[in-house]
C-alpha cells in the first residue's frame, strides 16, 4: 500500500491528503435541512447529511489527490448512524481510486490492538468466512502502550499489505507536555521516532516503509530532526492551514527525492466555501470551492520544491 | 457519577468491574451456531451472538457488581454490527443499574477529542434536539497528546456528570518502553499521574475526583507510588487474573478507607466456563460459571482488607 500511495502522489503531483472531518456546522443547509425534513432531528439525518456532503467533495476532488483521511471522531459522535456514514465514505473513496487513511488513533494492549487492527485494516474469521470491517488502507496508531500495543497493527499490515502512521509529534499546542519531555537528554518524540524507524525496518515497500509517522506541521524544527531519525519513514503531516502550518514550514518534512511526506488539510478544504477567498462559490458550490482550495494548496505545497 | 460508583461499590462490597471483552471464540457454540444458521457467517451473526452472550452474563452477575467495562475494540472488529452489539450492551447494562466504563482509550487534538467526548459520554446538537451516542458513564482516555487532548473529555464530564480514567501505567509487558522512561529522574508515568491529579483537582465528587487513572495490577510497586501522587484519584486496575496480577498485589492500589480502586477482570470472568475450576458448569452454564467466578474474585479481593 505504501508503494501505491507513492505512485498516486507521483501521478497526481500532489503530496496532499484531504481530511474528511465533517462537523455538522460545515454541512450546507440545503443538504442538512433536506435530511432533517425526511428523518427528523436525528443522528440518522446527521449521518446521511454528512455522507452526502462528503460525496459532493469526493466527486469534486478525487482526480486531483492521492488520498483522503476521514477522522473517525467526527462520525463516532453521532453513534451508529455516524459510523455508517464513515463506512460509506471509506467504501466510496476506495471505489473512486483514493487511498483511505483511517484517522482513529487506536491503541491498546496486544489482544485489543489486534481486534482494532482486524476491524480497521484486516478481517475477522466467522465460521469459515473472512469478513472485513471498515477495511481502510492505512490507520493512525497511538504509541503510548509500547511495542506490544503496536505490533498487532504491523502484523495485520504485513498480512493485508496495508500501512499505519504512528503518532510521534502531534500538531496541537499541548503536544509538548509529554512528547517534548527529555529522556537522557533527548525529547520523548525522538525516542518514539527511533522506535517507529525500528518497527518499520522490516516492513519496507520499494523505497519507504509501510510503518509511517504522524509529525505535525506546526513544529518544523522538530520535523527536521525527525526526518533524519526516520529517513525511510513516510510522514503524515497534519496542522497545515487552519492549525497554522505554512508551506515554507513543510520543506524539512520531505526528503531530497521530493517524497517522504503527505500533508493533510481538513477544514481548509472541506469548509473552503466559508472562507472569504472562496465565498463566491456560495453554499451550493461548496464542492467546487473545495476543488479550488485543493488546486491552491497543491500549488502552495509544490512551491517549496 | 464517581459518587454513584463509590456508592455501588460500598453496597455490593465488590470493588470489581467485569470486562465485557467478547472474543468470538468465547461465545458458546449453542449461541453462535444459532445466529449463523439464521444470518449466515456474517458480522451480523457475530454481533448478535456476542450481544446474547453478554446478556446471559449480565443477567447472572448484575446484582453482585457495581460496574462493567466493555472493551470497544472487541466489538469494533466486526464493524457496524459489532458496534450495534456494543450499544445494546451499554443500554442493557444501564437498564440493569450497572455503571458502564466504555474502554475505548480515545484521544486526539482538541476538536476531535470533543467529538469523541460527545459520542461516548455526551451529546450532539442536531437542529434543536440533543442526541446521545453511546452514552456511557465513564470513558478511558489516552494522555499522549497532553492537556488540550484531555480537556474536552473533562468539559463533557462536568456538563454531563460523568467521568474518565486516563491511562497512566498500563498493564501490558511493553508498557515500560515509554511510560517508564525517566524525565528529570522520574518515570513518565509519574509525570502523567501528576497531571491527572491536577486535571482532577477541580472535578471532585464527595471524596474522589471524577478524573480517574488506569494503573495496571501487574506493577504493584508503581501502583504504590502512584497512589501517593494521586490520593483523590480513583484507579481502574486492569491486569488481575489472566494477565498475571494477584490479590496480594492489589493492596497498594487502595487507600486506607478501603476505597480508591476498582479491579477489572475480563477473560477470568466471562470465559470462566473454559477454565478447569468452572468446567463442571458446561457450555450451557457459561453464565452461571461467570457468576461463580465473580463470587470467587470478590472473596479473593476482599481478603486483602
JSON list of C-alpha atoms in Angstrom, two decimals, chain A residues 14-223:
[
{"chain": "A", "resi": 14, "resn": "UNK", "atom": "CA", "xyz": [0.11, 16.28, -5.06]},
{"chain": "A", "resi": 15, "resn": "UNK", "atom": "CA", "xyz": [1.60, 15.20, -1.71]},
{"chain": "A", "resi": 16, "resn": "UNK", "atom": "CA", "xyz": [-1.77, 16.09, -0.27]},
{"chain": "A", "resi": 17, "resn": "UNK", "atom": "CA", "xyz": [-4.40, 14.34, 1.78]},
{"chain": "A", "resi": 18, "resn": "UNK", "atom": "CA", "xyz": [-7.86, 15.82, 2.28]},
{"chain": "A", "resi": 19, "resn": "UNK", "atom": "CA", "xyz": [-9.15, 15.40, 5.81]},
{"chain": "A", "resi": 20, "resn": "UNK", "atom": "CA", "xyz": [-12.82, 14.42, 5.69]},
{"chain": "A", "resi": 21, "resn": "UNK", "atom": "CA", "xyz": [-13.66, 15.70, 9.17]},
{"chain": "A", "resi": 22, "resn": "UNK", "atom": "CA", "xyz": [-17.23, 16.92, 8.80]},
{"chain": "A", "resi": 23, "resn": "UNK", "atom": "CA", "xyz": [-18.53, 18.99, 11.69]},
{"chain": "A", "resi": 24, "resn": "UNK", "atom": "CA", "xyz": [-22.29, 19.36, 11.42]},
{"chain": "A", "resi": 25, "resn": "UNK", "atom": "CA", "xyz": [-21.84, 23.12, 11.16]},
{"chain": "A", "resi": 26, "resn": "UNK", "atom": "CA", "xyz": [-19.86, 22.64, 7.93]},
{"chain": "A", "resi": 27, "resn": "UNK", "atom": "CA", "xyz": [-22.71, 20.89, 6.11]},
{"chain": "A", "resi": 28, "resn": "UNK", "atom": "CA", "xyz": [-24.57, 23.36, 3.86]},
{"chain": "A", "resi": 29, "resn": "UNK", "atom": "CA", "xyz": [-28.15, 24.00, 4.96]},
{"chain": "A", "resi": 30, "resn": "UNK", "atom": "CA", "xyz": [-29.62, 22.71, 1.68]},
{"chain": "A", "resi": 31, "resn": "UNK", "atom": "CA", "xyz": [-28.18, 19.25, 2.44]},
{"chain": "A", "resi": 32, "resn": "UNK", "atom": "CA", "xyz": [-28.87, 19.11, 6.17]},
{"chain": "A", "resi": 33, "resn": "UNK", "atom": "CA", "xyz": [-32.37, 20.58, 6.05]},
{"chain": "A", "resi": 34, "resn": "UNK", "atom": "CA", "xyz": [-33.50, 18.06, 3.45]},
{"chain": "A", "resi": 35, "resn": "UNK", "atom": "CA", "xyz": [-32.37, 15.15, 5.64]},
{"chain": "A", "resi": 36, "resn": "UNK", "atom": "CA", "xyz": [-33.93, 16.65, 8.78]},
{"chain": "A", "resi": 37, "resn": "UNK", "atom": "CA", "xyz": [-37.18, 17.16, 6.91]},
{"chain": "A", "resi": 38, "resn": "UNK", "atom": "CA", "xyz": [-37.17, 13.47, 5.97]},
{"chain": "A", "resi": 39, "resn": "UNK", "atom": "CA", "xyz": [-35.73, 11.90, 9.12]},
{"chain": "A", "resi": 40, "resn": "UNK", "atom": "CA", "xyz": [-36.32, 14.47, 11.86]},
{"chain": "A", "resi": 41, "resn": "UNK", "atom": "CA", "xyz": [-33.63, 15.98, 14.09]},
{"chain": "A", "resi": 42, "resn": "UNK", "atom": "CA", "xyz": [-31.98, 12.58, 14.48]},
{"chain": "A", "resi": 43, "resn": "UNK", "atom": "CA", "xyz": [-28.49, 11.08, 14.25]},
{"chain": "A", "resi": 44, "resn": "UNK", "atom": "CA", "xyz": [-29.77, 9.26, 11.16]},
{"chain": "A", "resi": 45, "resn": "UNK", "atom": "CA", "xyz": [-30.40, 12.61, 9.46]},
{"chain": "A", "resi": 46, "resn": "UNK", "atom": "CA", "xyz": [-27.00, 13.93, 10.56]},
{"chain": "A", "resi": 47, "resn": "UNK", "atom": "CA", "xyz": [-25.22, 10.76, 9.35]},
{"chain": "A", "resi": 48, "resn": "UNK", "atom": "CA", "xyz": [-26.90, 10.85, 5.95]},
{"chain": "A", "resi": 49, "resn": "UNK", "atom": "CA", "xyz": [-26.25, 14.59, 5.56]},
{"chain": "A", "resi": 50, "resn": "UNK", "atom": "CA", "xyz": [-22.57, 14.13, 6.36]},
{"chain": "A", "resi": 51, "resn": "UNK", "atom": "CA", "xyz": [-22.27, 11.30, 3.88]},
{"chain": "A", "resi": 52, "resn": "UNK", "atom": "CA", "xyz": [-23.91, 13.35, 1.11]},
{"chain": "A", "resi": 53, "resn": "UNK", "atom": "CA", "xyz": [-21.74, 16.35, 1.94]},
{"chain": "A", "resi": 54, "resn": "UNK", "atom": "CA", "xyz": [-18.64, 14.13, 1.74]},
{"chain": "A", "resi": 55, "resn": "UNK", "atom": "CA", "xyz": [-19.77, 12.61, -1.55]},
{"chain": "A", "resi": 56, "resn": "UNK", "atom": "CA", "xyz": [-20.02, 16.05, -3.14]},
{"chain": "A", "resi": 57, "resn": "UNK", "atom": "CA", "xyz": [-16.46, 16.86, -2.08]},
{"chain": "A", "resi": 58, "resn": "UNK", "atom": "CA", "xyz": [-15.08, 13.48, -3.13]},
{"chain": "A", "resi": 59, "resn": "UNK", "atom": "CA", "xyz": [-16.65, 13.77, -6.58]},
{"chain": "A", "resi": 60, "resn": "UNK", "atom": "CA", "xyz": [-15.09, 17.22, -7.00]},
{"chain": "A", "resi": 61, "resn": "UNK", "atom": "CA", "xyz": [-11.55, 16.38, -5.85]},
{"chain": "A", "resi": 62, "resn": "UNK", "atom": "CA", "xyz": [-10.85, 12.68, -6.36]},
{"chain": "A", "resi": 63, "resn": "UNK", "atom": "CA", "xyz": [-8.87, 13.13, -9.57]},
{"chain": "A", "resi": 64, "resn": "UNK", "atom": "CA", "xyz": [-6.58, 15.74, -8.02]},
{"chain": "A", "resi": 65, "resn": "UNK", "atom": "CA", "xyz": [-5.36, 13.91, -4.91]},
{"chain": "A", "resi": 66, "resn": "UNK", "atom": "CA", "xyz": [-3.94, 10.55, -3.90]},
{"chain": "A", "resi": 67, "resn": "UNK", "atom": "CA", "xyz": [-5.67, 10.09, -0.56]},
{"chain": "A", "resi": 68, "resn": "UNK", "atom": "CA", "xyz": [-8.27, 11.14, 1.98]},
{"chain": "A", "resi": 69, "resn": "UNK", "atom": "CA", "xyz": [-8.17, 10.98, 5.76]},
{"chain": "A", "resi": 70, "resn": "UNK", "atom": "CA", "xyz": [-11.55, 10.67, 7.45]},
{"chain": "A", "resi": 71, "resn": "UNK", "atom": "CA", "xyz": [-11.29, 11.48, 11.17]},
{"chain": "A", "resi": 72, "resn": "UNK", "atom": "CA", "xyz": [-13.50, 8.85, 12.80]},
{"chain": "A", "resi": 73, "resn": "UNK", "atom": "CA", "xyz": [-14.25, 11.00, 15.88]},
{"chain": "A", "resi": 74, "resn": "UNK", "atom": "CA", "xyz": [-16.36, 13.31, 13.72]},
{"chain": "A", "resi": 75, "resn": "UNK", "atom": "CA", "xyz": [-18.54, 10.32, 12.77]},
{"chain": "A", "resi": 76, "resn": "UNK", "atom": "CA", "xyz": [-18.43, 8.49, 16.09]},
{"chain": "A", "resi": 77, "resn": "UNK", "atom": "CA", "xyz": [-20.03, 11.50, 17.78]},
{"chain": "A", "resi": 78, "resn": "UNK", "atom": "CA", "xyz": [-23.30, 10.56, 16.06]},
{"chain": "A", "resi": 79, "resn": "UNK", "atom": "CA", "xyz": [-23.13, 6.95, 17.30]},
{"chain": "A", "resi": 80, "resn": "UNK", "atom": "CA", "xyz": [-24.10, 4.14, 14.92]},
{"chain": "A", "resi": 81, "resn": "UNK", "atom": "CA", "xyz": [-25.60, 6.35, 12.15]},
{"chain": "A", "resi": 82, "resn": "UNK", "atom": "CA", "xyz": [-22.38, 8.37, 12.14]},
{"chain": "A", "resi": 83, "resn": "UNK", "atom": "CA", "xyz": [-20.29, 5.22, 11.81]},
{"chain": "A", "resi": 84, "resn": "UNK", "atom": "CA", "xyz": [-22.47, 4.05, 8.93]},
{"chain": "A", "resi": 85, "resn": "UNK", "atom": "CA", "xyz": [-21.62, 7.35, 7.19]},
{"chain": "A", "resi": 86, "resn": "UNK", "atom": "CA", "xyz": [-17.94, 6.69, 7.95]},
{"chain": "A", "resi": 87, "resn": "UNK", "atom": "CA", "xyz": [-18.11, 3.26, 6.34]},
{"chain": "A", "resi": 88, "resn": "UNK", "atom": "CA", "xyz": [-19.98, 4.59, 3.29]},
{"chain": "A", "resi": 89, "resn": "UNK", "atom": "CA", "xyz": [-17.35, 7.31, 2.91]},
{"chain": "A", "resi": 90, "resn": "UNK", "atom": "CA", "xyz": [-14.49, 4.79, 3.01]},
{"chain": "A", "resi": 91, "resn": "UNK", "atom": "CA", "xyz": [-16.18, 2.49, 0.51]},
{"chain": "A", "resi": 92, "resn": "UNK", "atom": "CA", "xyz": [-16.95, 5.31, -1.90]},
{"chain": "A", "resi": 93, "resn": "UNK", "atom": "CA", "xyz": [-13.44, 6.78, -1.72]},
{"chain": "A", "resi": 94, "resn": "UNK", "atom": "CA", "xyz": [-11.91, 3.38, -2.47]},
{"chain": "A", "resi": 95, "resn": "UNK", "atom": "CA", "xyz": [-14.31, 2.94, -5.37]},
{"chain": "A", "resi": 96, "resn": "UNK", "atom": "CA", "xyz": [-13.06, 6.28, -6.71]},
{"chain": "A", "resi": 97, "resn": "UNK", "atom": "CA", "xyz": [-9.47, 5.01, -6.50]},
{"chain": "A", "resi": 98, "resn": "UNK", "atom": "CA", "xyz": [-8.50, 7.07, -3.45]},
{"chain": "A", "resi": 99, "resn": "UNK", "atom": "CA", "xyz": [-6.31, 5.70, -0.70]},
{"chain": "A", "resi": 100, "resn": "UNK", "atom": "CA", "xyz": [-8.05, 5.91, 2.67]},
{"chain": "A", "resi": 101, "resn": "UNK", "atom": "CA", "xyz": [-6.18, 6.85, 5.83]},
{"chain": "A", "resi": 102, "resn": "UNK", "atom": "CA", "xyz": [-8.50, 5.99, 8.73]},
{"chain": "A", "resi": 103, "resn": "UNK", "atom": "CA", "xyz": [-7.60, 8.54, 11.39]},
{"chain": "A", "resi": 104, "resn": "UNK", "atom": "CA", "xyz": [-8.68, 6.71, 14.53]},
{"chain": "A", "resi": 105, "resn": "UNK", "atom": "CA", "xyz": [-5.51, 6.92, 16.67]},
{"chain": "A", "resi": 106, "resn": "UNK", "atom": "CA", "xyz": [-6.24, 3.50, 18.15]},
{"chain": "A", "resi": 107, "resn": "UNK", "atom": "CA", "xyz": [-4.07, 1.54, 20.57]},
{"chain": "A", "resi": 108, "resn": "UNK", "atom": "CA", "xyz": [-4.45, -0.87, 23.45]},
{"chain": "A", "resi": 109, "resn": "UNK", "atom": "CA", "xyz": [-2.81, -3.94, 24.97]},
{"chain": "A", "resi": 110, "resn": "UNK", "atom": "CA", "xyz": [-2.00, -6.71, 22.48]},
{"chain": "A", "resi": 111, "resn": "UNK", "atom": "CA", "xyz": [-5.27, -8.62, 22.16]},
{"chain": "A", "resi": 112, "resn": "UNK", "atom": "CA", "xyz": [-7.34, -5.44, 21.92]},
{"chain": "A", "resi": 113, "resn": "UNK", "atom": "CA", "xyz": [-4.93, -3.84, 19.44]},
{"chain": "A", "resi": 114, "resn": "UNK", "atom": "CA", "xyz": [-5.29, -6.98, 17.34]},
{"chain": "A", "resi": 115, "resn": "UNK", "atom": "CA", "xyz": [-9.06, -6.50, 17.40]},
{"chain": "A", "resi": 116, "resn": "UNK", "atom": "CA", "xyz": [-8.70, -2.86, 16.31]},
{"chain": "A", "resi": 117, "resn": "UNK", "atom": "CA", "xyz": [-6.31, -3.94, 13.54]},
{"chain": "A", "resi": 118, "resn": "UNK", "atom": "CA", "xyz": [-8.85, -6.55, 12.38]},
{"chain": "A", "resi": 119, "resn": "UNK", "atom": "CA", "xyz": [-11.68, -4.05, 12.42]},
{"chain": "A", "resi": 120, "resn": "UNK", "atom": "CA", "xyz": [-9.97, -1.18, 10.64]},
{"chain": "A", "resi": 121, "resn": "UNK", "atom": "CA", "xyz": [-7.44, -2.81, 8.30]},
{"chain": "A", "resi": 122, "resn": "UNK", "atom": "CA", "xyz": [-7.97, -6.55, 8.35]},
{"chain": "A", "resi": 123, "resn": "UNK", "atom": "CA", "xyz": [-10.69, -9.09, 8.81]},
{"chain": "A", "resi": 124, "resn": "UNK", "atom": "CA", "xyz": [-12.27, -11.44, 11.32]},
{"chain": "A", "resi": 125, "resn": "UNK", "atom": "CA", "xyz": [-12.98, -15.10, 10.79]},
{"chain": "A", "resi": 126, "resn": "UNK", "atom": "CA", "xyz": [-16.66, -16.00, 11.26]},
{"chain": "A", "resi": 127, "resn": "UNK", "atom": "CA", "xyz": [-17.09, -19.71, 10.77]},
{"chain": "A", "resi": 128, "resn": "UNK", "atom": "CA", "xyz": [-15.23, -20.35, 7.51]},
{"chain": "A", "resi": 129, "resn": "UNK", "atom": "CA", "xyz": [-15.78, -16.83, 6.18]},
{"chain": "A", "resi": 130, "resn": "UNK", "atom": "CA", "xyz": [-13.35, -13.91, 6.30]},
{"chain": "A", "resi": 131, "resn": "UNK", "atom": "CA", "xyz": [-15.30, -10.72, 6.99]},
{"chain": "A", "resi": 132, "resn": "UNK", "atom": "CA", "xyz": [-13.91, -7.21, 6.64]},
{"chain": "A", "resi": 133, "resn": "UNK", "atom": "CA", "xyz": [-14.94, -4.36, 8.94]},
{"chain": "A", "resi": 134, "resn": "UNK", "atom": "CA", "xyz": [-14.03, -0.79, 7.93]},
{"chain": "A", "resi": 135, "resn": "UNK", "atom": "CA", "xyz": [-11.33, -2.04, 5.53]},
{"chain": "A", "resi": 136, "resn": "UNK", "atom": "CA", "xyz": [-9.28, 1.17, 5.29]},
{"chain": "A", "resi": 137, "resn": "UNK", "atom": "CA", "xyz": [-5.81, 1.28, 3.67]},
{"chain": "A", "resi": 138, "resn": "UNK", "atom": "CA", "xyz": [-3.91, 3.00, 6.48]},
{"chain": "A", "resi": 139, "resn": "UNK", "atom": "CA", "xyz": [-4.68, 3.58, 10.17]},
{"chain": "A", "resi": 140, "resn": "UNK", "atom": "CA", "xyz": [-3.23, 6.08, 12.65]},
{"chain": "A", "resi": 141, "resn": "UNK", "atom": "CA", "xyz": [-1.94, 4.47, 15.88]},
{"chain": "A", "resi": 142, "resn": "UNK", "atom": "CA", "xyz": [-1.05, 5.88, 19.33]},
{"chain": "A", "resi": 143, "resn": "UNK", "atom": "CA", "xyz": [2.30, 4.61, 20.72]},
{"chain": "A", "resi": 144, "resn": "UNK", "atom": "CA", "xyz": [1.78, 5.17, 24.49]},
{"chain": "A", "resi": 145, "resn": "UNK", "atom": "CA", "xyz": [1.44, 1.43, 25.25]},
{"chain": "A", "resi": 146, "resn": "UNK", "atom": "CA", "xyz": [4.74, 0.47, 23.56]},
{"chain": "A", "resi": 147, "resn": "UNK", "atom": "CA", "xyz": [5.73, -2.30, 21.14]},
{"chain": "A", "resi": 148, "resn": "UNK", "atom": "CA", "xyz": [3.19, -4.94, 22.12]},
{"chain": "A", "resi": 149, "resn": "UNK", "atom": "CA", "xyz": [0.40, -2.39, 21.62]},
{"chain": "A", "resi": 150, "resn": "UNK", "atom": "CA", "xyz": [1.69, -1.51, 18.13]},
{"chain": "A", "resi": 151, "resn": "UNK", "atom": "CA", "xyz": [2.88, -4.91, 16.85]},
{"chain": "A", "resi": 152, "resn": "UNK", "atom": "CA", "xyz": [-0.61, -6.35, 16.15]},
{"chain": "A", "resi": 153, "resn": "UNK", "atom": "CA", "xyz": [-1.24, -3.46, 13.73]},
{"chain": "A", "resi": 154, "resn": "UNK", "atom": "CA", "xyz": [2.05, -4.20, 11.96]},
{"chain": "A", "resi": 155, "resn": "UNK", "atom": "CA", "xyz": [1.21, -7.90, 11.76]},
{"chain": "A", "resi": 156, "resn": "UNK", "atom": "CA", "xyz": [-2.10, -7.09, 10.08]},
{"chain": "A", "resi": 157, "resn": "UNK", "atom": "CA", "xyz": [-0.36, -4.68, 7.69]},
{"chain": "A", "resi": 158, "resn": "UNK", "atom": "CA", "xyz": [2.04, -7.42, 6.63]},
{"chain": "A", "resi": 159, "resn": "UNK", "atom": "CA", "xyz": [-0.81, -9.83, 6.03]},
{"chain": "A", "resi": 160, "resn": "UNK", "atom": "CA", "xyz": [-3.08, -7.38, 4.23]},
{"chain": "A", "resi": 161, "resn": "UNK", "atom": "CA", "xyz": [-0.43, -5.20, 2.55]},
{"chain": "A", "resi": 162, "resn": "UNK", "atom": "CA", "xyz": [-1.67, -2.10, 4.34]},
{"chain": "A", "resi": 163, "resn": "UNK", "atom": "CA", "xyz": [0.01, 0.55, 6.49]},
{"chain": "A", "resi": 164, "resn": "UNK", "atom": "CA", "xyz": [-0.05, 2.60, 9.69]},
{"chain": "A", "resi": 165, "resn": "UNK", "atom": "CA", "xyz": [1.05, 6.05, 10.78]},
{"chain": "A", "resi": 166, "resn": "UNK", "atom": "CA", "xyz": [2.22, 6.14, 14.42]},
{"chain": "A", "resi": 167, "resn": "UNK", "atom": "CA", "xyz": [1.79, 9.38, 16.39]},
{"chain": "A", "resi": 168, "resn": "UNK", "atom": "CA", "xyz": [5.26, 10.78, 17.03]},
{"chain": "A", "resi": 169, "resn": "UNK", "atom": "CA", "xyz": [4.86, 14.54, 17.38]},
{"chain": "A", "resi": 170, "resn": "UNK", "atom": "CA", "xyz": [1.30, 15.81, 17.14]},
{"chain": "A", "resi": 171, "resn": "UNK", "atom": "CA", "xyz": [0.29, 19.25, 15.85]},
{"chain": "A", "resi": 172, "resn": "UNK", "atom": "CA", "xyz": [-1.72, 20.50, 18.84]},
{"chain": "A", "resi": 173, "resn": "UNK", "atom": "CA", "xyz": [-0.49, 23.23, 21.24]},
{"chain": "A", "resi": 174, "resn": "UNK", "atom": "CA", "xyz": [-0.18, 20.88, 24.30]},
{"chain": "A", "resi": 175, "resn": "UNK", "atom": "CA", "xyz": [1.67, 18.16, 22.39]},
{"chain": "A", "resi": 176, "resn": "UNK", "atom": "CA", "xyz": [4.91, 19.13, 24.11]},
{"chain": "A", "resi": 177, "resn": "UNK", "atom": "CA", "xyz": [3.56, 18.42, 27.57]},
{"chain": "A", "resi": 178, "resn": "UNK", "atom": "CA", "xyz": [4.71, 14.80, 27.44]},
{"chain": "A", "resi": 179, "resn": "UNK", "atom": "CA", "xyz": [6.14, 14.41, 23.91]},
{"chain": "A", "resi": 180, "resn": "UNK", "atom": "CA", "xyz": [8.85, 17.07, 24.41]},
{"chain": "A", "resi": 181, "resn": "UNK", "atom": "CA", "xyz": [9.99, 15.94, 27.86]},
{"chain": "A", "resi": 182, "resn": "UNK", "atom": "CA", "xyz": [13.67, 15.00, 27.86]},
{"chain": "A", "resi": 183, "resn": "UNK", "atom": "CA", "xyz": [14.85, 11.46, 28.43]},
{"chain": "A", "resi": 184, "resn": "UNK", "atom": "CA", "xyz": [18.63, 11.05, 28.64]},
{"chain": "A", "resi": 185, "resn": "UNK", "atom": "CA", "xyz": [18.94, 14.49, 27.09]},
{"chain": "A", "resi": 186, "resn": "UNK", "atom": "CA", "xyz": [16.55, 13.85, 24.20]},
{"chain": "A", "resi": 187, "resn": "UNK", "atom": "CA", "xyz": [12.83, 14.51, 23.85]},
{"chain": "A", "resi": 188, "resn": "UNK", "atom": "CA", "xyz": [10.34, 11.64, 24.04]},
{"chain": "A", "resi": 189, "resn": "UNK", "atom": "CA", "xyz": [9.19, 12.21, 20.44]},
{"chain": "A", "resi": 190, "resn": "UNK", "atom": "CA", "xyz": [12.72, 11.38, 19.22]},
{"chain": "A", "resi": 191, "resn": "UNK", "atom": "CA", "xyz": [12.70, 8.15, 21.24]},
{"chain": "A", "resi": 192, "resn": "UNK", "atom": "CA", "xyz": [9.29, 7.27, 19.77]},
{"chain": "A", "resi": 193, "resn": "UNK", "atom": "CA", "xyz": [10.64, 8.19, 16.31]},
{"chain": "A", "resi": 194, "resn": "UNK", "atom": "CA", "xyz": [13.52, 5.76, 16.76]},
{"chain": "A", "resi": 195, "resn": "UNK", "atom": "CA", "xyz": [11.06, 3.03, 17.65]},
{"chain": "A", "resi": 196, "resn": "UNK", "atom": "CA", "xyz": [8.99, 3.81, 14.56]},
{"chain": "A", "resi": 197, "resn": "UNK", "atom": "CA", "xyz": [12.12, 3.54, 12.39]},
{"chain": "A", "resi": 198, "resn": "UNK", "atom": "CA", "xyz": [12.93, 0.21, 14.06]},
{"chain": "A", "resi": 199, "resn": "UNK", "atom": "CA", "xyz": [9.37, -1.14, 13.75]},
{"chain": "A", "resi": 200, "resn": "UNK", "atom": "CA", "xyz": [9.35, -0.12, 10.09]},
{"chain": "A", "resi": 201, "resn": "UNK", "atom": "CA", "xyz": [12.73, -1.65, 9.28]},
{"chain": "A", "resi": 202, "resn": "UNK", "atom": "CA", "xyz": [11.36, -4.99, 8.19]},
{"chain": "A", "resi": 203, "resn": "UNK", "atom": "CA", "xyz": [8.18, -3.54, 6.69]},
{"chain": "A", "resi": 204, "resn": "UNK", "atom": "CA", "xyz": [9.67, -2.00, 3.60]},
{"chain": "A", "resi": 205, "resn": "UNK", "atom": "CA", "xyz": [7.94, -1.22, 0.33]},
{"chain": "A", "resi": 206, "resn": "UNK", "atom": "CA", "xyz": [10.22, -0.37, -2.60]},
{"chain": "A", "resi": 207, "resn": "UNK", "atom": "CA", "xyz": [11.69, 2.77, -1.06]},
{"chain": "A", "resi": 208, "resn": "UNK", "atom": "CA", "xyz": [9.69, 3.57, 2.09]},
{"chain": "A", "resi": 209, "resn": "UNK", "atom": "CA", "xyz": [8.33, 1.58, 4.99]},
{"chain": "A", "resi": 210, "resn": "UNK", "atom": "CA", "xyz": [4.61, 1.00, 5.44]},
{"chain": "A", "resi": 211, "resn": "UNK", "atom": "CA", "xyz": [5.04, 1.92, 9.10]},
{"chain": "A", "resi": 212, "resn": "UNK", "atom": "CA", "xyz": [4.77, 5.71, 8.87]},
{"chain": "A", "resi": 213, "resn": "UNK", "atom": "CA", "xyz": [4.73, 8.53, 11.40]},
{"chain": "A", "resi": 214, "resn": "UNK", "atom": "CA", "xyz": [2.44, 11.44, 12.26]},
{"chain": "A", "resi": 215, "resn": "UNK", "atom": "CA", "xyz": [4.57, 14.59, 12.56]},
{"chain": "A", "resi": 216, "resn": "UNK", "atom": "CA", "xyz": [2.72, 17.91, 12.96]},
{"chain": "A", "resi": 217, "resn": "UNK", "atom": "CA", "xyz": [3.37, 20.78, 10.52]},
{"chain": "A", "resi": 218, "resn": "UNK", "atom": "CA", "xyz": [3.33, 23.21, 13.43]},
{"chain": "A", "resi": 219, "resn": "UNK", "atom": "CA", "xyz": [6.79, 22.20, 14.68]},
{"chain": "A", "resi": 220, "resn": "UNK", "atom": "CA", "xyz": [9.15, 22.40, 11.64]},
{"chain": "A", "resi": 221, "resn": "UNK", "atom": "CA", "xyz": [12.38, 22.32, 13.67]},
{"chain": "A", "resi": 222, "resn": "UNK", "atom": "CA", "xyz": [11.31, 19.04, 15.17]},
{"chain": "A", "resi": 223, "resn": "UNK", "atom": "CA", "xyz": [10.22, 17.81, 11.75]}
]
